[in-house]
Amino acid sequence: MSYPGSSQSKPAGGNQTSYGTNNQQKTLFNRTRASLQQALSWYTNFHRSQGNPADVEMEALLQTELEVLQSSLDKLDQGLIRIAAFGLVSRGKSAVINALLGQKILKTGPIHGVTQWPKSVRWTPSSESEVLFELIDTPGLDEIHGEVKAQMAREVVSQADLILFVVAGDITRTEYQALCELRQSQKPLILVFNKIDLYPEQDREAIYQQLQKLSTGSPKDRRLQKMLSADEIVLVAAEPASMEVRVEWPDGRVTYEWETPPPNVDQLKQKIFSLLNREGRSLLALNALFQARNTQNTIAKKAIELHKTEAEDLIWQFAKYKALAVALNPIGILDVLGGTLTDLVMIRSLARLYGLPMTSYEAGKLWQKILISSGGLLLGELGTSVLFGVGKSASVVIGPSGLGAFAGAAITQAGIAGYGAYAVGQAAQVYLEQGCSFGPLGASTVIKEILDRVESDTILFRLRQELERQLVE
């Protein structure tokens, strides 16, 4: 994937590092596509493929999430890069987008709040561009009121692959706080200092030092300092003010006219192309994977909440069956084998009830719980042998005189078995909810692979700690 305006050329035969990096990104990009396709296949077909009747209520709940998954896959296939501009009112967000487009498409003006709702425009920097760009203009952050507009802003942030935060003049405390909040989305961000024609003395280092002074020393502020460097500050004049120029004519006359200089956003274009040429595939993949992971978690939570009562009844039913079978069975080793089989059937029944896939991640975690449950039952067998002086198996041999010992051992082991089954059932609910994004092609797995391979001098490397923190939340 290459971008217009980039100085990067095709690697020569000796440039194995660049060639290897591109191949690596391509491989991870393809794994991302496979992960999304797998998730779509799971949640679209799982109910019917398991022989269950269609759950109308569940399908209604899933519809929005399935559309998000499909949209993420479409965006990935198209190679669509979304760049969203944020900032306070009158900082020139619309003007910056117009300057990048090369024509005045978005309305601008001296009145605050010209942009009331997000507006997106396709951007094709040149006919040779291999990818699609979408520029998103947003209302001033200090004019967003109410939950509807707040949710709108969150959705724009979640869909964006790159954020432009536009400022002009001295950065205010409100802007700094907004910048910190946008950084919490763990998206690459470029700080665009606009109207440099009005503030010619400003430079990137001075702006960066101003941000340091606004820092309160809180953990959030310290994370911002690590994630934003002076190199990510760009100076532009998106809509320069008209200036009076002196015109000297051949006949000796001197007149004065007002001229408007052309926009100066070349540095911003170069920064965008440079960043996307090096990290574009990874940015697209990570954004799609995080959206897929969040969507799958939402689907799992909705499925578990919808069937909460039925699942609780099912778990208790298996716990009672397991306890009764252990109590009546006179042979200790069969308690462990039968208990393990009961736990496996219960887990499978819960997965079918919820309509959620059972991944290798969940299976591995639940096997640990089953082994603990079986181990507890085995220890119970040994413990009751010591406590009552005889085990259940031995009571078959000693006849009626051992019935009391048998009853005591049976009741104790039945309680252990029932509790073990209940614990396994509760664990199954947790892992079914969390495990959908794991497994060989799970979103969380592929995210981890991408983060483990980012280069040390990239924006993604600086964001990696925050992205990994989000991964475990």
XYZ file of N, CA, C and O in Angstrom, residues 352-459:
432
model
N -24.709 -23.865 23.186
C -25.849 -23.959 22.275
C -26.967 -23.023 22.712
O -27.644 -22.407 21.880
N -27.178 -22.915 24.022
C -28.225 -22.030 24.529
C -27.940 -20.574 24.148
O -28.828 -19.854 23.683
N -26.704 -20.154 24.342
C -26.329 -18.768 24.043
C -26.158 -18.523 22.550
O -26.240 -17.384 22.090
N -25.880 -19.589 21.792
C -25.568 -19.407 20.373
C -24.198 -18.832 20.172
O -23.945 -18.106 19.210
N -23.247 -19.157 21.075
C -21.890 -18.628 20.989
C -20.922 -19.746 20.628
O -21.096 -20.891 21.051
N -19.883 -19.414 19.857
C -18.906 -20.445 19.455
C -18.014 -20.835 20.619
O -17.754 -20.033 21.516
N -17.539 -22.052 20.601
C -16.578 -22.526 21.589
C -15.198 -22.537 20.931
O -14.917 -23.341 20.051
N -14.336 -21.617 21.350
C -13.006 -21.504 20.749
C -11.997 -22.312 21.550
O -12.265 -22.760 22.663
N -10.814 -22.460 20.964
C -9.759 -23.199 21.654
C -9.338 -22.492 22.936
O -8.934 -23.126 23.907
N -9.436 -21.158 22.956
C -9.118 -20.404 24.172
C -10.048 -20.813 25.297
O -9.615 -21.141 26.404
N -11.344 -20.815 25.010
C -12.315 -21.177 26.038
C -12.138 -22.620 26.470
O -12.199 -22.942 27.657
N -11.935 -23.490 25.489
C -11.784 -24.903 25.804
C -10.604 -25.132 26.739
O -10.698 -25.891 27.715
N -9.476 -24.460 26.448
C -8.310 -24.620 27.309
C -8.550 -24.130 28.717
O -8.185 -24.786 29.699
N -9.162 -22.942 28.848
C -9.444 -22.388 30.169
C -10.430 -23.272 30.944
O -10.277 -23.501 32.143
N -11.455 -23.759 30.254
C -12.473 -24.566 30.932
C -11.947 -25.948 31.299
O -12.386 -26.530 32.293
N -11.006 -26.476 30.521
C -10.401 -27.742 30.906
C -9.686 -27.600 32.247
O -9.699 -28.520 33.072
N -9.088 -26.450 32.491
C -8.458 -26.213 33.792
C -9.491 -26.279 34.911
O -9.257 -26.877 35.958
N -10.655 -25.658 34.680
C -11.720 -25.684 35.688
C -12.246 -27.106 35.896
O -12.536 -27.519 37.019
N -12.385 -27.840 34.792
C -12.889 -29.217 34.896
C -11.897 -30.081 35.665
O -12.285 -30.900 36.517
N -10.600 -29.913 35.391
C -9.592 -30.692 36.099
C -9.584 -30.361 37.584
O -9.408 -31.248 38.431
N -9.780 -29.073 37.899
C -9.859 -28.681 39.313
C -11.076 -29.325 39.968
O -11.009 -29.847 41.085
N -12.212 -29.303 39.237
C -13.427 -29.924 39.761
C -13.234 -31.419 39.965
O -13.610 -31.982 40.998
N -12.615 -32.094 38.973
C -12.376 -33.532 39.074
C -11.380 -33.836 40.182
O -11.529 -34.821 40.917
N -10.356 -32.992 40.290
C -9.394 -33.176 41.371
C -10.037 -33.026 42.733
O -9.734 -33.766 43.678
N -10.955 -32.055 42.843
C -11.665 -31.872 44.106
C -12.508 -33.083 44.456
O -12.592 -33.502 45.616
N -13.118 -33.665 43.437
C -13.936 -34.853 43.660
C -13.065 -36.035 44.080
O -13.439 -36.819 44.969
N -11.887 -36.166 43.453
C -10.979 -37.251 43.810
C -10.466 -37.080 45.237
O -10.395 -38.052 46.004
N -10.129 -35.856 45.596
C -9.701 -35.598 46.974
C -10.831 -35.872 47.953
O -10.614 -36.337 49.077
N -12.067 -35.553 47.506
C -13.222 -35.847 48.360
C -13.371 -37.333 48.616
O -13.704 -37.764 49.726
N -13.116 -38.106 47.579
C -13.161 -39.572 47.714
C -12.147 -40.048 48.743
O -12.449 -40.853 49.625
N -10.913 -39.521 48.632
C -9.858 -39.921 49.562
C -10.151 -39.417 50.969
O -9.933 -40.128 51.963
N -10.675 -38.165 51.041
C -10.960 -37.584 52.344
C -12.049 -38.330 53.090
O -11.960 -38.561 54.297
N -13.109 -38.701 52.376
C -14.199 -39.423 53.043
C -13.757 -40.812 53.454
O -14.252 -41.372 54.449
N -12.800 -41.393 52.717
C -12.276 -42.703 53.113
C -11.596 -42.613 54.473
O -11.735 -43.487 55.317
N -10.859 -41.529 54.683
C -10.193 -41.320 55.964
C -11.213 -40.965 57.046
O -11.184 -41.475 58.173
N -12.160 -40.054 56.682
C -13.117 -39.554 57.674
C -14.043 -40.653 58.180
O -14.288 -40.798 59.383
N -14.579 -41.445 57.240
C -15.550 -42.470 57.619
C -14.923 -43.865 57.770
O -15.614 -44.822 58.052
N -13.620 -43.943 57.538
C -12.943 -45.217 57.707
C -13.166 -46.185 56.578
O -12.708 -47.319 56.611
N -13.908 -45.772 55.555
C -14.198 -46.643 54.426
C -14.646 -45.784 53.261
O -15.267 -44.743 53.437
N -14.328 -46.185 52.049
C -14.778 -45.476 50.872
C -16.025 -46.099 50.310
O -16.472 -47.166 50.735
N -16.626 -45.444 49.294
C -17.848 -45.975 48.684
C -17.598 -47.319 48.031
O -18.412 -48.250 48.138
N -16.472 -47.480 47.377
C -16.188 -48.730 46.698
C -16.046 -49.864 47.689
O -16.534 -50.980 47.477
N -15.420 -49.583 48.811
C -15.231 -50.615 49.827
C -16.540 -51.010 50.461
O -16.752 -52.151 50.870
N -17.509 -50.082 50.572
C -18.785 -50.377 51.230
C -19.568 -51.433 50.487
O -20.408 -52.119 51.054
N -19.291 -51.602 49.178
C -19.964 -52.647 48.419
C -19.522 -54.014 48.907
O -20.283 -54.975 48.950
N -18.246 -54.080 49.311
C -17.681 -55.356 49.736
C -18.104 -55.705 51.160
O -18.468 -56.837 51.462
N -18.122 -54.720 52.055
C -18.365 -55.030 53.468
C -19.832 -55.186 53.772
O -20.195 -55.594 54.872
N -20.717 -54.905 52.854
C -22.129 -55.208 53.026
C -22.870 -54.203 53.883
O -22.487 -53.030 53.983
N -23.955 -54.649 54.545
C -24.865 -53.747 55.262
C -24.198 -52.914 56.338
O -24.607 -51.791 56.615
N -23.145 -53.464 56.954
C -22.501 -52.723 58.039
C -21.841 -51.443 57.563
O -21.534 -50.553 58.349
N -21.599 -51.374 56.245
C -20.957 -50.164 55.716
C -21.913 -49.148 55.161
O -21.477 -48.159 54.575
N -23.225 -49.392 55.304
C -24.192 -48.468 54.721
C -24.089 -47.064 55.322
O -24.252 -46.068 54.633
N -23.805 -47.015 56.607
C -23.686 -45.699 57.245
C -22.504 -44.926 56.692
O -22.611 -43.743 56.378
N -21.386 -45.650 56.555
C -20.205 -45.002 55.987
C -20.452 -44.600 54.541
O -20.042 -43.536 54.078
N -21.151 -45.515 53.802
C -21.465 -45.229 52.408
C -22.299 -43.958 52.285
O -22.038 -43.091 51.448
N -23.331 -43.853 53.178
C -24.221 -42.691 53.123
C -23.459 -41.406 53.418
O -23.626 -40.395 52.746
N -22.583 -41.468 54.435
C -21.811 -40.274 54.770
C -20.887 -39.866 53.649
O -20.783 -38.686 53.290
N -20.197 -40.860 53.063
C -19.287 -40.569 51.954
C -20.053 -40.055 50.758
O -19.626 -39.105 50.072
N -21.217 -40.696 50.472
C -21.999 -40.299 49.303
C -22.492 -38.865 49.415
O -22.438 -38.094 48.458
N -22.989 -38.486 50.586
C -23.512 -37.127 50.780
C -22.390 -36.094 50.634
O -22.552 -35.051 49.978
N -21.252 -36.393 51.231
C -20.127 -35.462 51.159
C -19.650 -35.286 49.714
O -19.468 -34.168 49.215
N -19.470 -36.413 49.022
C -18.982 -36.336 47.649
C -20.018 -35.741 46.702
O -19.668 -35.078 45.731
N -21.303 -35.983 46.973
C -22.351 -35.367 46.155
C -22.295 -33.848 46.274
O -22.465 -33.127 45.274
N -22.075 -33.365 47.491
C -21.956 -31.914 47.685
C -20.769 -31.339 46.938
O -20.862 -30.286 46.297
N -19.620 -32.063 46.987
C -18.428 -31.613 46.257
C -18.687 -31.616 44.757
O -18.325 -30.676 44.038
N -19.342 -32.696 44.274
C -19.617 -32.799 42.840
C -20.567 -31.705 42.371
O -20.359 -31.087 41.326
N -21.628 -31.461 43.141
C -22.593 -30.431 42.760
C -21.971 -29.052 42.740
O -22.198 -28.264 41.809
N -21.143 -28.750 43.747
C -20.475 -27.446 43.784
C -19.501 -27.309 42.619
O -19.399 -26.245 41.990
N -18.788 -28.405 42.314
C -17.842 -28.377 41.184
C -18.539 -28.103 39.873
O -18.061 -27.322 39.053
N -19.696 -28.749 39.654
C -20.449 -28.528 38.419
C -20.931 -27.088 38.328
O -20.878 -26.461 37.262
N -21.398 -26.541 39.464
C -21.878 -25.153 39.474
C -20.731 -24.189 39.167
O -20.885 -23.236 38.400
N -19.538 -24.459 39.752
C -18.372 -23.600 39.512
C -17.953 -23.648 38.047
O -17.626 -22.616 37.442
N -17.976 -24.850 37.448
C -17.623 -24.982 36.038
C -18.637 -24.237 35.168
O -18.279 -23.567 34.203
N -19.922 -24.330 35.500
C -20.959 -23.635 34.747
C -20.793 -22.129 34.800
O -20.935 -21.434 33.779
N -20.485 -21.601 35.988
C -20.264 -20.162 36.123
C -19.028 -19.726 35.328
O -19.035 -18.676 34.675
N -17.975 -20.536 35.382
C -16.761 -20.210 34.621
C -17.041 -20.243 33.123
O -16.533 -19.415 32.362
N -17.870 -21.207 32.706
C -18.203 -21.309 31.279
C -18.881 -20.040 30.795
O -18.607 -19.567 29.678
N -19.757 -19.457 31.604
C -20.410 -18.209 31.210
C -19.393 -17.098 30.992
O -19.475 -16.338 30.015
N -18.418 -17.010 31.908
C -17.398 -15.962 31.803
C -16.554 -16.151 30.546
O -16.334 -15.212 29.777
N -16.097 -17.381 30.312
C -15.211 -17.618 29.180
C -15.948 -17.576 27.844
O -15.368 -17.207 26.824
N -17.213 -17.966 27.835
C -17.990 -17.835 26.602
C -18.170 -16.367 26.238
O -18.211 -16.004 25.060
N -18.271 -15.511 27.258
C -18.428 -14.078 27.020
C -17.119 -13.447 26.560
O -17.100 -12.587 25.685
N -16.005 -13.885 27.142
C -14.723 -13.235 26.867
C -13.918 -13.907 25.772
O -13.055 -13.281 25.161
N -14.192 -15.182 25.506
C -13.294 -15.946 24.661
C -13.542 -15.855 23.177
O -12.747 -16.358 22.387
N -14.647 -15.213 22.760
C -14.963 -15.183 21.327
C -13.891 -14.481 20.508
O -13.719 -14.773 19.325
N -13.192 -13.545 21.123
C -12.189 -12.790 20.367
C -10.802 -13.414 20.470
O -9.836 -12.844 19.970
N -10.702 -14.582 21.133
C -9.417 -15.272 21.211
C -9.413 -16.445 20.232
O -10.246 -16.514 19.343
N -8.490 -17.351 20.375
C -8.347 -18.417 19.405
C -7.368 -18.005 18.316
O -6.946 -16.843 18.247
N -6.974 -18.915 17.420
C -5.948 -18.613 16.404
C -6.264 -17.400 15.537
O -5.377 -16.648 15.164
N -7.557 -17.189 15.190
C -7.935 -16.050 14.353
C -8.799 -15.048 15.123
O -9.445 -14.207 14.505
N -8.812 -15.142 16.432
C -9.596 -14.208 17.229
C -9.046 -12.792 17.120
O -7.838 -12.584 16.921
N -9.932 -11.801 17.268
C -9.501 -10.400 17.135
C -8.401 -10.056 18.129
O -7.403 -9.408 17.771
N -8.560 -10.473 19.380
C -7.547 -10.161 20.397
C -6.211 -10.799 20.064
O -5.149 -10.209 20.301
N -6.245 -12.002 19.531
C -5.007 -12.700 19.165
C -4.267 -11.953 18.060
O -3.045 -11.740 18.145
N -4.986 -11.552 17.017
C -4.336 -10.864 15.892
C -3.868 -9.466 16.314
O -2.817 -8.993 15.865
N -4.637 -8.786 17.180
C -4.195 -7.488 17.712
C -2.844 -7.637 18.398
O -1.923 -6.837 18.198
N -2.732 -8.666 19.223
C -1.473 -8.907 19.947
C -0.333 -9.160 18.967
O 0.791 -8.659 19.167
N -0.590 -9.905 17.904
C 0.447 -10.179 16.907
C 0.928 -8.880 16.253
O 2.127 -8.679 16.050
N -0.004 -7.995 15.922
C 0.361 -6.719 15.274
C 1.177 -5.859 16.230
O 2.219 -5.299 15.861
N 0.727 -5.742 17.485
C 1.426 -4.900 18.461
C 2.820 -5.428 18.766
O 3.740 -4.655 19.046
N 2.993 -6.749 18.729
C 4.317 -7.338 18.999
C 5.310 -7.037 17.891
O 6.522 -7.186 18.089
N 4.818 -6.612 16.713
C 5.692 -6.438 15.561
C 5.871 -4.981 15.122
O 6.526 -4.723 14.125
N 5.271 -4.020 15.857
C 5.423 -2.626 15.449
C 6.857 -2.165 15.684
O 7.528 -2.596 16.624
N 7.334 -1.283 14.823
C 8.710 -0.793 14.915
C 8.820 0.269 16.000
O 7.868 0.999 16.290
N 10.005 0.392 16.569
C 10.196 1.215 17.772
C 10.054 2.707 17.527
O 9.786 3.461 18.457
N 10.245 3.174 16.304
C 10.200 4.615 16.040
C 8.901 5.034 15.363
O 8.862 6.007 14.616
N 7.801 4.323 15.639
C 6.506 4.636 15.039
C 5.541 5.148 16.095
O 5.749 4.973 17.296
N 4.454 5.782 15.612
C 3.410 6.239 16.528
C 2.765 5.052 17.230
O 2.471 5.109 18.424
